[in-house]
Amino acid sequence: MGTFIANLALVAPAITAFFEGVLVMDEDAAVRENRLALLQGVAGLAKGVADLAQLEGF
């Protein structure tokens, strides 16, 4: 768990930049689906380590 948290801290700036600079819910359905799939993949990295569903708004 400690390694996961440490690595998450390293990518936090990139995740923040993504949400500040990218409209996930784009009008173009293909773009929107691609971005949502990307986010699901990132969320899946925590599987077995942390339950991200416990986070507010997740």
mmCIF file of C-alpha atoms in Angstrom:
data_model
loop_
_atom_site.group_PDB
_atom_site.id
_atom_site.type_symbol
_atom_site.label_atom_id
_atom_site.label_comp_id
_atom_site.label_asym_id
_atom_site.label_seq_id
_atom_site.Cartn_x
_atom_site.Cartn_y
_atom_site.Cartn_z
ATOM 1 C CA MET A 1 0.000 0.000 0.000
ATOM 2 C CA GLY A 2 2.826 2.400 0.824
ATOM 3 C CA THR A 3 4.410 1.931 -2.592
ATOM 4 C CA PHE A 4 1.069 2.560 -4.296
ATOM 5 C CA ILE A 5 0.536 5.786 -2.350
ATOM 6 C CA ALA A 6 4.096 6.944 -3.063
ATOM 7 C CA ASN A 7 3.656 6.280 -6.784
ATOM 8 C CA LEU A 8 0.256 7.957 -6.775
ATOM 9 C CA ALA A 9 1.858 11.058 -5.292
ATOM 10 C CA LEU A 10 4.310 11.077 -8.204
ATOM 11 C CA VAL A 11 1.552 11.087 -10.826
ATOM 12 C CA ALA A 12 -0.804 13.427 -8.944
ATOM 13 C CA PRO A 13 0.374 16.513 -10.896
ATOM 14 C CA ALA A 14 -0.337 14.754 -14.203
ATOM 15 C CA ILE A 15 -3.788 13.671 -13.021
ATOM 16 C CA THR A 16 -4.561 17.206 -11.868
ATOM 17 C CA ALA A 17 -3.381 18.622 -15.201
ATOM 18 C CA PHE A 18 -5.585 16.111 -17.032
ATOM 19 C CA PHE A 19 -8.724 17.232 -15.217
ATOM 20 C CA GLU A 20 -7.841 20.912 -15.541
ATOM 21 C CA GLY A 21 -7.014 20.725 -19.243
ATOM 22 C CA VAL A 22 -9.237 18.008 -20.696
ATOM 23 C CA LEU A 23 -13.003 17.989 -21.063
ATOM 24 C CA VAL A 24 -13.752 14.347 -20.290
ATOM 25 C CA MET A 25 -17.451 14.589 -21.166
ATOM 26 C CA ASP A 26 -16.757 15.873 -24.690
ATOM 27 C CA GLU A 27 -19.649 16.352 -27.122
ATOM 28 C CA ASP A 28 -17.997 13.875 -29.516
ATOM 29 C CA ALA A 29 -19.129 10.445 -28.298
ATOM 30 C CA ALA A 30 -15.973 8.676 -29.499
ATOM 31 C CA VAL A 31 -13.719 11.159 -27.705
ATOM 32 C CA ARG A 32 -15.858 10.950 -24.556
ATOM 33 C CA GLU A 33 -15.802 7.131 -24.536
ATOM 34 C CA ASN A 34 -12.035 7.091 -25.064
ATOM 35 C CA ARG A 35 -11.445 9.483 -22.174
ATOM 36 C CA LEU A 36 -13.793 7.576 -19.867
ATOM 37 C CA ALA A 37 -12.009 4.331 -20.762
ATOM 38 C CA LEU A 38 -8.691 5.968 -19.940
ATOM 39 C CA LEU A 39 -10.018 7.005 -16.531
ATOM 40 C CA GLN A 40 -11.361 3.500 -15.879
ATOM 41 C CA GLY A 41 -7.920 2.124 -16.654
ATOM 42 C CA VAL A 42 -6.281 4.521 -14.225
ATOM 43 C CA ALA A 43 -8.849 3.692 -11.545
ATOM 44 C CA GLY A 44 -8.181 -0.006 -12.161
ATOM 45 C CA LEU A 45 -4.564 0.453 -11.117
ATOM 46 C CA ALA A 46 -5.734 0.608 -7.501
ATOM 47 C CA LYS A 47 -7.707 -2.648 -7.722
ATOM 48 C CA GLY A 48 -6.723 -4.927 -4.881
ATOM 49 C CA VAL A 49 -4.897 -2.090 -3.133
ATOM 50 C CA ALA A 50 -7.517 0.574 -2.487
ATOM 51 C CA ASP A 51 -11.268 0.919 -2.944
ATOM 52 C CA LEU A 52 -11.527 4.187 -4.838
ATOM 53 C CA ALA A 53 -15.327 3.954 -4.657
ATOM 54 C CA GLN A 54 -14.956 5.140 -1.067
ATOM 55 C CA LEU A 55 -13.808 8.542 -2.337
ATOM 56 C CA GLU A 56 -16.470 11.215 -2.541
ATOM 57 C CA GLY A 57 -17.603 11.735 -6.124
ATOM 58 C CA PHE A 58 -15.856 8.666 -7.503
#
